[in-house]
Coordinates of C-alpha atoms in Angstrom, one line a residue:
Chain A
D1 CA -0.1 -0.1 0.0
A2 CA 1.5 3.4 -1.1
G3 CA -0.2 5.4 1.5
I4 CA -2.6 7.3 -1.0
T5 CA -6.1 7.8 0.0
Q6 CA -8.9 9.7 -2.0
S7 CA -11.9 11.3 -0.9
P8 CA -14.7 10.8 -1.5
R9 CA -14.8 7.4 -3.0
H10 CA -18.2 7.8 -4.6
K11 CA -20.1 11.1 -5.4
V12 CA -23.2 12.0 -7.4
T13 CA -23.7 15.4 -8.2
E14 CA -25.6 17.7 -10.6
T15 CA -24.5 19.6 -13.9
G16 CA -23.3 23.0 -13.0
T17 CA -22.2 22.4 -9.3
P18 CA -18.6 22.7 -8.2
V19 CA -16.8 19.4 -7.1
T20 CA -13.7 19.0 -5.2
L21 CA -11.8 15.8 -5.0
R22 CA -9.0 15.2 -2.6
C23 CA -6.0 13.1 -2.7
H24 CA -3.9 12.6 0.4
Q25 CA -0.5 10.8 0.6
T26 CA 1.7 9.8 3.6
E27 CA 4.8 9.2 1.5
N28 CA 6.1 12.8 1.2
H29 CA 6.7 12.1 -2.5
R30 CA 7.1 15.2 -4.6
Y31 CA 5.1 14.3 -7.8
M32 CA 1.3 13.9 -7.6
Y33 CA -1.1 13.4 -10.4
W34 CA -4.9 13.3 -11.4
Y35 CA -6.1 10.9 -14.0
R36 CA -9.5 10.1 -15.4
Q37 CA -10.4 6.7 -16.7
D38 CA -13.1 6.3 -19.2
P39 CA -14.3 3.3 -21.3
G40 CA -12.3 3.3 -24.5
H41 CA -9.9 5.9 -23.6
G42 CA -7.8 4.3 -20.9
L43 CA -6.0 6.5 -18.4
R44 CA -5.7 10.3 -19.3
L45 CA -3.5 12.7 -17.4
I46 CA -5.5 15.7 -16.1
H47 CA -3.1 17.8 -14.1
Y48 CA 0.0 17.0 -12.2
S49 CA 2.1 18.7 -9.4
Y50 CA 5.9 18.6 -8.9
G51 CA 5.9 20.4 -5.6
V52 CA 3.8 22.7 -3.4
K53 CA 2.1 25.5 -5.4
D54 CA 3.8 23.9 -8.7
T55 CA 1.4 22.5 -11.0
D56 CA 0.9 21.9 -14.8
K57 CA -1.6 20.7 -17.3
G58 CA -2.1 17.3 -18.7
E59 CA -3.6 16.0 -21.7
V60 CA -7.4 16.7 -20.7
S61 CA -7.1 19.7 -18.2
D62 CA -10.1 21.9 -19.8
G63 CA -12.8 22.1 -17.0
Y64 CA -10.5 21.2 -14.1
S65 CA -8.3 23.2 -11.7
V66 CA -5.8 21.8 -9.1
S67 CA -4.2 23.2 -6.0
R68 CA -1.3 21.9 -3.8
S69 CA -0.7 24.0 -0.7
K70 CA 0.8 21.1 1.3
T71 CA 3.1 18.3 0.2
E72 CA 0.5 15.7 1.2
D73 CA -2.7 17.1 -0.3
F74 CA -3.4 17.6 -4.1
L75 CA -7.0 18.9 -4.7
L76 CA -8.9 18.5 -8.1
T77 CA -11.7 20.9 -8.7
L78 CA -14.4 20.7 -11.3
E79 CA -15.5 24.3 -11.5
S80 CA -18.9 23.7 -13.1
A81 CA -19.4 19.8 -13.3
T82 CA -20.9 18.5 -16.6
S83 CA -22.1 15.2 -17.7
S84 CA -18.9 14.6 -19.7
Q85 CA -16.9 14.6 -16.6
T86 CA -18.6 11.6 -15.3
S87 CA -15.6 9.2 -14.9
V88 CA -13.4 7.3 -12.4
Y89 CA -10.7 9.6 -11.0
F90 CA -7.4 8.3 -9.9
C91 CA -4.7 10.2 -8.0
A92 CA -1.1 8.9 -8.2
I93 CA 2.2 9.7 -6.6
S94 CA 5.9 9.1 -7.6
P95 CA 9.3 10.1 -6.2
L96 CA 11.4 12.8 -7.8
G97 CA 13.3 11.5 -10.6
T98 CA 11.0 8.3 -11.3
V99 CA 7.8 9.7 -12.8
N100 CA 7.4 6.4 -14.8
E101 CA 7.0 4.4 -11.5
Q102 CA 3.9 5.9 -10.1
F103 CA 1.6 4.6 -7.2
F104 CA -2.1 4.8 -7.5
G105 CA -4.9 5.6 -5.2
P106 CA -8.2 3.6 -5.0
G107 CA -10.1 5.9 -7.3
T108 CA -13.2 8.1 -6.9
R109 CA -16.2 7.5 -9.0
L110 CA -18.0 10.6 -10.0
T111 CA -21.4 10.7 -11.5
V112 CA -22.7 14.0 -12.8
L113 CA -26.5 14.0 -13.5
Chain B
L1 CA 4.6 12.1 -27.3
A2 CA 5.9 8.6 -27.4
K3 CA 3.0 6.3 -28.0
T4 CA 2.6 2.7 -27.8
T5 CA 0.7 -0.2 -29.6
Q6 CA -0.5 -3.2 -27.9
P7 CA -3.1 -6.0 -28.7
I8 CA -6.5 -5.1 -27.3
S9 CA -7.2 -8.4 -25.7
M10 CA -5.6 -11.9 -25.2
D11 CA -6.9 -15.1 -23.7
S12 CA -4.7 -17.8 -22.0
Y13 CA -5.1 -20.9 -20.1
E14 CA -4.2 -21.2 -16.5
G15 CA -0.5 -22.5 -16.1
Q16 CA 0.7 -21.2 -19.3
E17 CA 3.3 -18.4 -20.1
V18 CA 1.8 -15.4 -21.5
N19 CA 3.9 -12.9 -23.7
I20 CA 2.2 -9.3 -24.4
T21 CA 4.2 -7.4 -27.1
C22 CA 4.3 -3.5 -27.2
S23 CA 5.3 -1.6 -30.2
H24 CA 6.9 1.8 -29.6
N25 CA 8.7 2.9 -32.9
N26 CA 9.3 6.5 -31.7
I27 CA 10.9 5.6 -28.5
A28 CA 13.7 8.3 -27.7
T29 CA 17.2 7.7 -26.3
N30 CA 16.2 8.6 -22.6
D31 CA 12.9 6.7 -22.7
Y32 CA 12.3 3.8 -20.3
I33 CA 9.7 1.1 -20.9
T34 CA 7.2 0.6 -18.0
W35 CA 4.5 -1.9 -17.5
Y36 CA 1.5 -1.5 -15.4
Q37 CA -1.3 -3.9 -14.3
Q38 CA -4.9 -3.0 -13.4
F39 CA -7.5 -5.1 -11.8
P40 CA -11.3 -4.1 -12.1
S41 CA -12.2 -1.3 -9.7
Q42 CA -8.5 -0.6 -8.8
G43 CA -5.8 1.7 -9.6
P44 CA -3.1 0.6 -12.0
R45 CA 0.0 -1.1 -10.3
F46 CA 3.5 -0.8 -11.5
I47 CA 5.0 -4.1 -12.6
I48 CA 8.2 -3.7 -14.1
Q49 CA 10.5 -1.3 -16.0
G50 CA 13.6 -1.6 -18.2
Y51 CA 15.8 0.4 -20.7
K52 CA 17.3 -2.4 -22.6
T53 CA 18.0 -6.3 -22.9
K54 CA 16.1 -8.1 -20.0
V55 CA 14.7 -7.3 -16.6
T56 CA 13.2 -9.8 -14.3
N57 CA 11.4 -9.7 -11.0
E58 CA 9.3 -11.6 -8.8
V59 CA 6.2 -10.8 -11.0
A60 CA 7.4 -10.6 -14.7
S61 CA 10.1 -10.6 -17.2
L62 CA 10.6 -7.5 -19.7
F63 CA 12.3 -8.4 -22.9
I64 CA 13.8 -5.5 -24.9
P65 CA 15.6 -6.0 -28.2
A66 CA 18.5 -3.9 -29.2
D67 CA 16.6 -1.4 -31.3
R68 CA 14.2 -0.9 -28.5
K69 CA 11.3 -0.2 -30.9
S70 CA 9.3 -3.1 -29.1
S71 CA 9.2 -4.9 -25.9
T72 CA 7.7 -8.1 -24.4
L73 CA 6.1 -8.5 -21.1
S74 CA 6.3 -12.1 -20.0
L75 CA 4.2 -13.7 -17.2
P76 CA 5.2 -17.2 -16.3
R77 CA 2.6 -19.7 -15.6
V78 CA -0.4 -17.4 -15.4
S79 CA -3.3 -18.0 -12.7
L80 CA -6.9 -16.6 -12.7
S81 CA -5.8 -13.9 -10.6
D82 CA -3.6 -12.5 -13.6
T83 CA -6.7 -11.6 -15.5
A84 CA -6.4 -7.7 -15.9
V85 CA -5.5 -5.0 -18.2
Y86 CA -1.7 -4.5 -18.8
Y87 CA -0.5 -1.1 -20.0
C88 CA 2.8 -0.4 -21.8
L89 CA 4.2 3.0 -21.4
V90 CA 7.3 4.8 -22.6
G91 CA 8.8 8.0 -21.3
D92 CA 11.9 9.6 -19.6
Q93 CA 12.0 9.7 -15.9
T94 CA 11.2 13.4 -15.8
G95 CA 8.5 14.1 -18.3
A96 CA 5.2 13.6 -16.1
N97 CA 3.1 14.9 -19.0
N98 CA 4.6 12.6 -21.5
L99 CA 3.5 9.4 -20.3
F100 CA 0.5 7.9 -22.3
F101 CA -1.3 5.0 -20.8
G102 CA -3.5 4.2 -23.9
T103 CA -6.3 1.4 -23.5
G104 CA -3.9 -1.5 -22.7
T105 CA -4.2 -5.2 -23.3
R106 CA -7.0 -7.0 -21.5
L107 CA -5.8 -10.5 -20.6
T108 CA -8.3 -13.1 -19.7
V109 CA -7.0 -16.3 -18.1
I110 CA -9.1 -19.2 -18.6
P111 CA -9.5 -22.2 -16.2

């Protein structure tokens, strides 16, 4: 177990509402990532962070924002949720210098009605 | 963005050796080859990583030919619990937004 937790694990919300997902790690790793996984698309990177207050966009960042004010927490916010953001969201972490070896959290299943 | 090509699915009987091949024609000099395993309703799990020739650990072996344009993940004597999706990725160790998971290979182990 890589010491990663995600909350909530399941959420149902309505279109247009803001949603925040939390990823928490106990490993003190520098890199943290948010992915979404959809049938037919595999895992796609949304945003990642390479340190406190240091973040960058991934492949599918539109409609999402992130924040990292502490090493252990990485927040993903859907500013105004849409049905196309219904997905399973995974957080991952990796040590500095080995971004290929990532440890994933259990996932959050989000449904936007 | 170095992408990979893998078979969509494979079936194998229990106890057999399974080889999953991944094509990565555009692999760069600094890229490593990494394989992940994902069970239903779980996040992916790192299995093995290599740069060239052969790497072996307690779970799998990874074979990489000299030109590095492909790689083969070998799972010895698979069991039903090896049924999962297997992803092949290429990337250097620093480019977080250069990793591409794709849709992977769905391996089904049959009793």
